[in-house]
PDB file of C-alpha atoms and ligand atoms in Angstrom:
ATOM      1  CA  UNK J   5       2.207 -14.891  -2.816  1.00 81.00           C
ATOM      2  CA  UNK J   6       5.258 -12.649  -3.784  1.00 93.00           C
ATOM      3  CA  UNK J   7       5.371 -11.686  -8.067  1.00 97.00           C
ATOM      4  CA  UNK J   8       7.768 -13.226  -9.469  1.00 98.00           C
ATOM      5  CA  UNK J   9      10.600 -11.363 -10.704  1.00 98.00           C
ATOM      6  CA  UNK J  10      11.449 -11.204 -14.127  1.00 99.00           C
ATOM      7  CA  UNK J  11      15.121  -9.436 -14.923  1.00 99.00           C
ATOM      8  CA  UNK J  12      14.922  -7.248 -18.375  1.00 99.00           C
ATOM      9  CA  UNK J  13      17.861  -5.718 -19.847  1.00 99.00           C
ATOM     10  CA  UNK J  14      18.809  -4.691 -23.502  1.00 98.00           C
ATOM     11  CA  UNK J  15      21.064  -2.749 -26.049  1.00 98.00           C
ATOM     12  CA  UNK J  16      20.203   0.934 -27.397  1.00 98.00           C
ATOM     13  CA  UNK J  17      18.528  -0.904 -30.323  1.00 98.00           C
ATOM     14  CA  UNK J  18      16.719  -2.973 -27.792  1.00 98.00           C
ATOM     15  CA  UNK J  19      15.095  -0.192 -25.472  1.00 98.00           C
ATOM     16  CA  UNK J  20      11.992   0.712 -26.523  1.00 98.00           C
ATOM     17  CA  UNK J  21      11.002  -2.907 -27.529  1.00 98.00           C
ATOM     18  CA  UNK J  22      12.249  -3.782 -23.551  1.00 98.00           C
ATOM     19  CA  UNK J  23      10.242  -1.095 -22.572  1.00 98.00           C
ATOM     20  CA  UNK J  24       7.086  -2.461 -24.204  1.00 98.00           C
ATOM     21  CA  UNK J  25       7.705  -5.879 -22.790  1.00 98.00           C
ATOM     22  CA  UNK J  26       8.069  -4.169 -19.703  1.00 98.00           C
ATOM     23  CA  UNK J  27       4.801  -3.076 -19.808  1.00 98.00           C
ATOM     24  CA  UNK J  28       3.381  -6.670 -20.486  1.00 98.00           C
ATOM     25  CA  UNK J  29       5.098  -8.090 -18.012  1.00 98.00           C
ATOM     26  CA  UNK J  30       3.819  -5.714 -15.032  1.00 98.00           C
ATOM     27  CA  UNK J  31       0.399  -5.794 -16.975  1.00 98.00           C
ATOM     28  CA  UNK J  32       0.988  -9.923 -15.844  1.00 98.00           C
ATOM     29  CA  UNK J  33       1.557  -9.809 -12.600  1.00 98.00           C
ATOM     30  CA  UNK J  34       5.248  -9.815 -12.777  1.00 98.00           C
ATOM     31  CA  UNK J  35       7.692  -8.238 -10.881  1.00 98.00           C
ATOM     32  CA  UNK J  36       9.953  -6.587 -13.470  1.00 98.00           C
ATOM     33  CA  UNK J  37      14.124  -5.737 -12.521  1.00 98.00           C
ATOM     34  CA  UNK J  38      14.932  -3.285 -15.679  1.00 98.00           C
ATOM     35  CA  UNK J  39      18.433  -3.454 -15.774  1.00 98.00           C
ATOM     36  CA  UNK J  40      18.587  -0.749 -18.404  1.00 97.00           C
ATOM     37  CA  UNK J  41      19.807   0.950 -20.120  1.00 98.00           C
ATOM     38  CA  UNK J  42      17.884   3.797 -19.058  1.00 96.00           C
ATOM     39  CA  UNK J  43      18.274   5.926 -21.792  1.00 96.00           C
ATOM     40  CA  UNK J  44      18.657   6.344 -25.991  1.00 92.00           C
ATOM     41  CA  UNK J  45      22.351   6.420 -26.042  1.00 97.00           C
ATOM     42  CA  UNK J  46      24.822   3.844 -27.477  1.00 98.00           C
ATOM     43  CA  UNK J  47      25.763   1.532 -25.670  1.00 98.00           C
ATOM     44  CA  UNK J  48      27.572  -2.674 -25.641  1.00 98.00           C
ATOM     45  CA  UNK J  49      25.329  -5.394 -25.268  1.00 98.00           C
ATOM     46  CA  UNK J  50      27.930  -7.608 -23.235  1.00 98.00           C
ATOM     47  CA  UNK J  51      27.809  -4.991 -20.457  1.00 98.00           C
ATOM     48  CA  UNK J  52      24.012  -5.391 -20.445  1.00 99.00           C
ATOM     49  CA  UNK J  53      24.033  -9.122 -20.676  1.00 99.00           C
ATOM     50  CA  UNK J  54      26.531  -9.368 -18.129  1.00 98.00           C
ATOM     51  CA  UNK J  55      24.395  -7.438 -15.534  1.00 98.00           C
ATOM     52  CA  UNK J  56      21.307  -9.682 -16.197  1.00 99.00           C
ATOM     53  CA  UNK J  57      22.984 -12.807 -15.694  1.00 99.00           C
ATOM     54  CA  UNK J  58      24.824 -11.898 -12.799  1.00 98.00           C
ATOM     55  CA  UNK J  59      21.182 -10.879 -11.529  1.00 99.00           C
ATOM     56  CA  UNK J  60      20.473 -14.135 -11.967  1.00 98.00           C
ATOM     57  CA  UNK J  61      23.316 -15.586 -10.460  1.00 98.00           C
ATOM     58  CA  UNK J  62      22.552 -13.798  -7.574  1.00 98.00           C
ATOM     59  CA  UNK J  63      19.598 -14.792  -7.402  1.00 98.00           C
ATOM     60  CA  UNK J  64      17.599 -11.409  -7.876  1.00 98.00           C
ATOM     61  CA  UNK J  65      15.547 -13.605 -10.392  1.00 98.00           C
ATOM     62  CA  UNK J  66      15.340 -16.925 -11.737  1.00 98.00           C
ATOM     63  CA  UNK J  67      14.070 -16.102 -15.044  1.00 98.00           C
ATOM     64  CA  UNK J  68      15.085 -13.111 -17.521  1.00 99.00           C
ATOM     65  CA  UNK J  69      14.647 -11.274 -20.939  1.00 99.00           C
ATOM     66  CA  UNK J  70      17.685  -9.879 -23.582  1.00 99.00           C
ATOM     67  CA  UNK J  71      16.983  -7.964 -26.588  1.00 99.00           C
ATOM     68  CA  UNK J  72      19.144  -6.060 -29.176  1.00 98.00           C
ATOM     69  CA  UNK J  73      18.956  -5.634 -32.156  1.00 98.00           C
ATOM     70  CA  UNK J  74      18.924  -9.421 -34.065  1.00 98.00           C
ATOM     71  CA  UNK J  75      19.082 -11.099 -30.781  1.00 98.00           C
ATOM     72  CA  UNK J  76      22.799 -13.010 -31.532  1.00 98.00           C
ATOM     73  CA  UNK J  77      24.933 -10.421 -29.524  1.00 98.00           C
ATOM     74  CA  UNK J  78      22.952 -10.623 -26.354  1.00 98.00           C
ATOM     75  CA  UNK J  79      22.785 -14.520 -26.712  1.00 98.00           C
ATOM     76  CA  UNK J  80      26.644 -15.079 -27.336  1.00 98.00           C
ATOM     77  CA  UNK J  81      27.538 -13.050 -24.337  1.00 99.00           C
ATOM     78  CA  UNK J  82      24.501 -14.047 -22.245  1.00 98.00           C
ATOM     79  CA  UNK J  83      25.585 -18.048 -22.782  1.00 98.00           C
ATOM     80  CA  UNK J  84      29.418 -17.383 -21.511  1.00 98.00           C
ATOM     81  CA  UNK J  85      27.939 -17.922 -17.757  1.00 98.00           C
ATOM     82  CA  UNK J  86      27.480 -21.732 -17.590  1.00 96.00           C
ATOM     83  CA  UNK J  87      24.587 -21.619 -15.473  1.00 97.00           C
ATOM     84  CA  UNK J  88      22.674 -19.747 -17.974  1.00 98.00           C
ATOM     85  CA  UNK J  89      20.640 -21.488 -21.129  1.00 98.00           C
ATOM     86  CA  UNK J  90      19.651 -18.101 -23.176  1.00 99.00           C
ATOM     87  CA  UNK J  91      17.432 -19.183 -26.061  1.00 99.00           C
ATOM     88  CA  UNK J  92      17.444 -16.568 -29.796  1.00 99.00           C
ATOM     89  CA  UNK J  93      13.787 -17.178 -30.068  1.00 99.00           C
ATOM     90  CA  UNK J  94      11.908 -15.885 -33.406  1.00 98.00           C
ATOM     91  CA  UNK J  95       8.434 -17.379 -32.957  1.00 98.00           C
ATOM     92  CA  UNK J  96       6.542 -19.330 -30.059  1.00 98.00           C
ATOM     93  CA  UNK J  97       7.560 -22.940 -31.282  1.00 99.00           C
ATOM     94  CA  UNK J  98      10.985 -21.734 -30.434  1.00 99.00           C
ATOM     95  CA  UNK J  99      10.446 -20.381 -27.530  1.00 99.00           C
ATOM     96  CA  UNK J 100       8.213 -23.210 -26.362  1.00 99.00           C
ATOM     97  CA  UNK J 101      10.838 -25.930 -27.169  1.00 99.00           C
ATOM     98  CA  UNK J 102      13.388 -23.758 -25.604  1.00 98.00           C
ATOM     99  CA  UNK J 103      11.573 -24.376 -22.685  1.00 98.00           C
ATOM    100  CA  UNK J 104      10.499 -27.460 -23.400  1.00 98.00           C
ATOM    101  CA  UNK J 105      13.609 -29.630 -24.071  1.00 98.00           C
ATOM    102  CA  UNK J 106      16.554 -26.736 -22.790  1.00 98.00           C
ATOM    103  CA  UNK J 107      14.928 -25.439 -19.811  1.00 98.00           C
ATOM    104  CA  UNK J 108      16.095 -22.122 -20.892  1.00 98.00           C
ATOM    105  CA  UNK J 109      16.106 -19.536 -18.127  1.00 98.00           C
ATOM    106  CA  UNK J 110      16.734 -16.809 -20.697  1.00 99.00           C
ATOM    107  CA  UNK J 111      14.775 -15.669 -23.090  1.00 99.00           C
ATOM    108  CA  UNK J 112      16.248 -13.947 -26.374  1.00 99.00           C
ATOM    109  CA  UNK J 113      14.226 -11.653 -28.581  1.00 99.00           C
ATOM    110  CA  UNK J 114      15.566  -9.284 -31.631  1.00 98.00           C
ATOM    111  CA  UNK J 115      13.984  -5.907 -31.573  1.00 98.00           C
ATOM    112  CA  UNK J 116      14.494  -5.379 -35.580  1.00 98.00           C
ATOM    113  CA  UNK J 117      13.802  -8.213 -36.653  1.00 98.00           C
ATOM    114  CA  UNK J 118      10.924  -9.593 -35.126  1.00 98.00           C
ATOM    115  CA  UNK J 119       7.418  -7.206 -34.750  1.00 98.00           C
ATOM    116  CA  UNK J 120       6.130  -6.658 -31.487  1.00 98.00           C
ATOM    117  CA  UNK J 121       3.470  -8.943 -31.114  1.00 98.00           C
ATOM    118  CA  UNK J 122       5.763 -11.891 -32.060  1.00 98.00           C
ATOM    119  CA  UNK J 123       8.211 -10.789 -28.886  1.00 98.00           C
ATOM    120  CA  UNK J 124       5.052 -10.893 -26.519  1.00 98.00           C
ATOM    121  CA  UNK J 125       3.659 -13.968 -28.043  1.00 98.00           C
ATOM    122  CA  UNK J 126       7.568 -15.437 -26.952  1.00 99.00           C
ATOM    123  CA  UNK J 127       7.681 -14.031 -24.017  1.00 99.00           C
ATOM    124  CA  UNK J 128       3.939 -15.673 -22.856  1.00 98.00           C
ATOM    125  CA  UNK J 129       4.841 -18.831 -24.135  1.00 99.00           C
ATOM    126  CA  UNK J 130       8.496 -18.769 -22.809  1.00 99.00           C
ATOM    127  CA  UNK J 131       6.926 -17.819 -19.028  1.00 98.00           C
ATOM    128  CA  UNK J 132       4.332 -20.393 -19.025  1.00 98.00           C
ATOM    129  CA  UNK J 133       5.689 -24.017 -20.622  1.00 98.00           C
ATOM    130  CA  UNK J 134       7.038 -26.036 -18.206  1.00 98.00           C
ATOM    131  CA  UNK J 135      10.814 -28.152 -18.463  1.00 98.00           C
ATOM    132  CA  UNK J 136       9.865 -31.548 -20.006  1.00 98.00           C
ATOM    133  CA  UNK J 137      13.101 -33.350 -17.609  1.00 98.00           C
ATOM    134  CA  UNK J 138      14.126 -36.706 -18.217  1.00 98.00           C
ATOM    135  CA  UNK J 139      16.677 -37.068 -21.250  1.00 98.00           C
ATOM    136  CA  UNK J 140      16.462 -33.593 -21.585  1.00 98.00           C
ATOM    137  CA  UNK J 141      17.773 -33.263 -17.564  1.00 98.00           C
ATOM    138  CA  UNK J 142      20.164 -35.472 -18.685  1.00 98.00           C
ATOM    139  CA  UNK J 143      21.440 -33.446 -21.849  1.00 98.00           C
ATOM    140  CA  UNK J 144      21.754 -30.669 -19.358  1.00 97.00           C
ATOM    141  CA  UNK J 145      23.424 -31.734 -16.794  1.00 97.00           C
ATOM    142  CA  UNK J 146      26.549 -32.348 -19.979  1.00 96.00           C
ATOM    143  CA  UNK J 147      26.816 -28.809 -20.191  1.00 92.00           C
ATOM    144  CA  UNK J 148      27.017 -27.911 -16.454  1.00 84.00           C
TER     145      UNK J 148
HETATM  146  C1  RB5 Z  30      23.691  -2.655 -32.409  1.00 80.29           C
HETATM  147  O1  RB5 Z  30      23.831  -1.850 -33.532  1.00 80.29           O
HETATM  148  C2  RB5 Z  30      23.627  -4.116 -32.816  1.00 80.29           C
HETATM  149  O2  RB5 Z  30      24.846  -4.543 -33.296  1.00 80.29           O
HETATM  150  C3  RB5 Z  30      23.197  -4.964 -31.648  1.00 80.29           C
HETATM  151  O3  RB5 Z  30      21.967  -4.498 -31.183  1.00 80.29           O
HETATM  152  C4  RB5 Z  30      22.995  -6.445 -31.891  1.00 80.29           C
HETATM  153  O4  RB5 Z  30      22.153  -6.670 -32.980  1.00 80.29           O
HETATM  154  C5  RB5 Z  30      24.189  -7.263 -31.885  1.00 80.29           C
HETATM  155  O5  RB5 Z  30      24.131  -8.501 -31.983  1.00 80.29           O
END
């Protein structure tokens, strides 16, 4: 069976915490689409928000990861596409309700103000708890 692909994309104060979750991911099993940036420089989260969730409206993955620096930037432009449900996540219950009751599709971590091992503990909880459905489906489908 084909690794699932997992779209990654961040800010300048995101990258090296993207790159480390990067790592995790591959270490996983995952098939990882780094959508940058690529390198140090500055750069605007919307432009790097706006690539990952057109990845996913494409359908290059189903499922992706944002980071900058608190996490709000990338979630405020991330949630301007309706079909994406990008979750600011600061500790597993978060990101396990996120999945949980909002089927999120994106997960949201802040690379200065969270430590590392907090972002992977998200990100493993966030990839492996299922969408609860029923009046949570129904909440949803409100907002679509
Ligand atoms: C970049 O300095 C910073 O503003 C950005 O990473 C993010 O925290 C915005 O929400």
């Amino acid at each position: 069976m084909a690794a699932e692909v997992i779209a990654i994309a961040s800010d300048h104060a995101g990258i090296d915490a993207k790159d480390a979750l990067k790592t995790v991911l591959t270490e996983w099993g995952y098939e990882v689409l780094d959508l940058g940036p690529n390198s140090a420089g500055s750069v605007d989260y919307p432009d790097f928000a706006d690539a990952l969730t057109t990845a996913i409206g494409e359908g290059q993955a189903a499922r992706g990861v944002l980071l900058c620096g608190t996490g709000i930037g990338m979630s405020i432009a991330a949630n301007r596409k309706p079909f994406i449900r990008a979750a600011l996540c600061h500790g597993v219950t978060d990101a396990r309700l996120t999945r949980q009751h909002n089927d999120a599709n994106v997960l949201v971590v802040g690379a200065r103000t969270l430590g590392i091992q907090t972002r992977k503990d998200c990100l493993e909880t966030f990839l492996n708890t299922e969408f609860e459905g029923g009046r949570h489906q129904r909440r949803i489908d409100k907002m679509s």
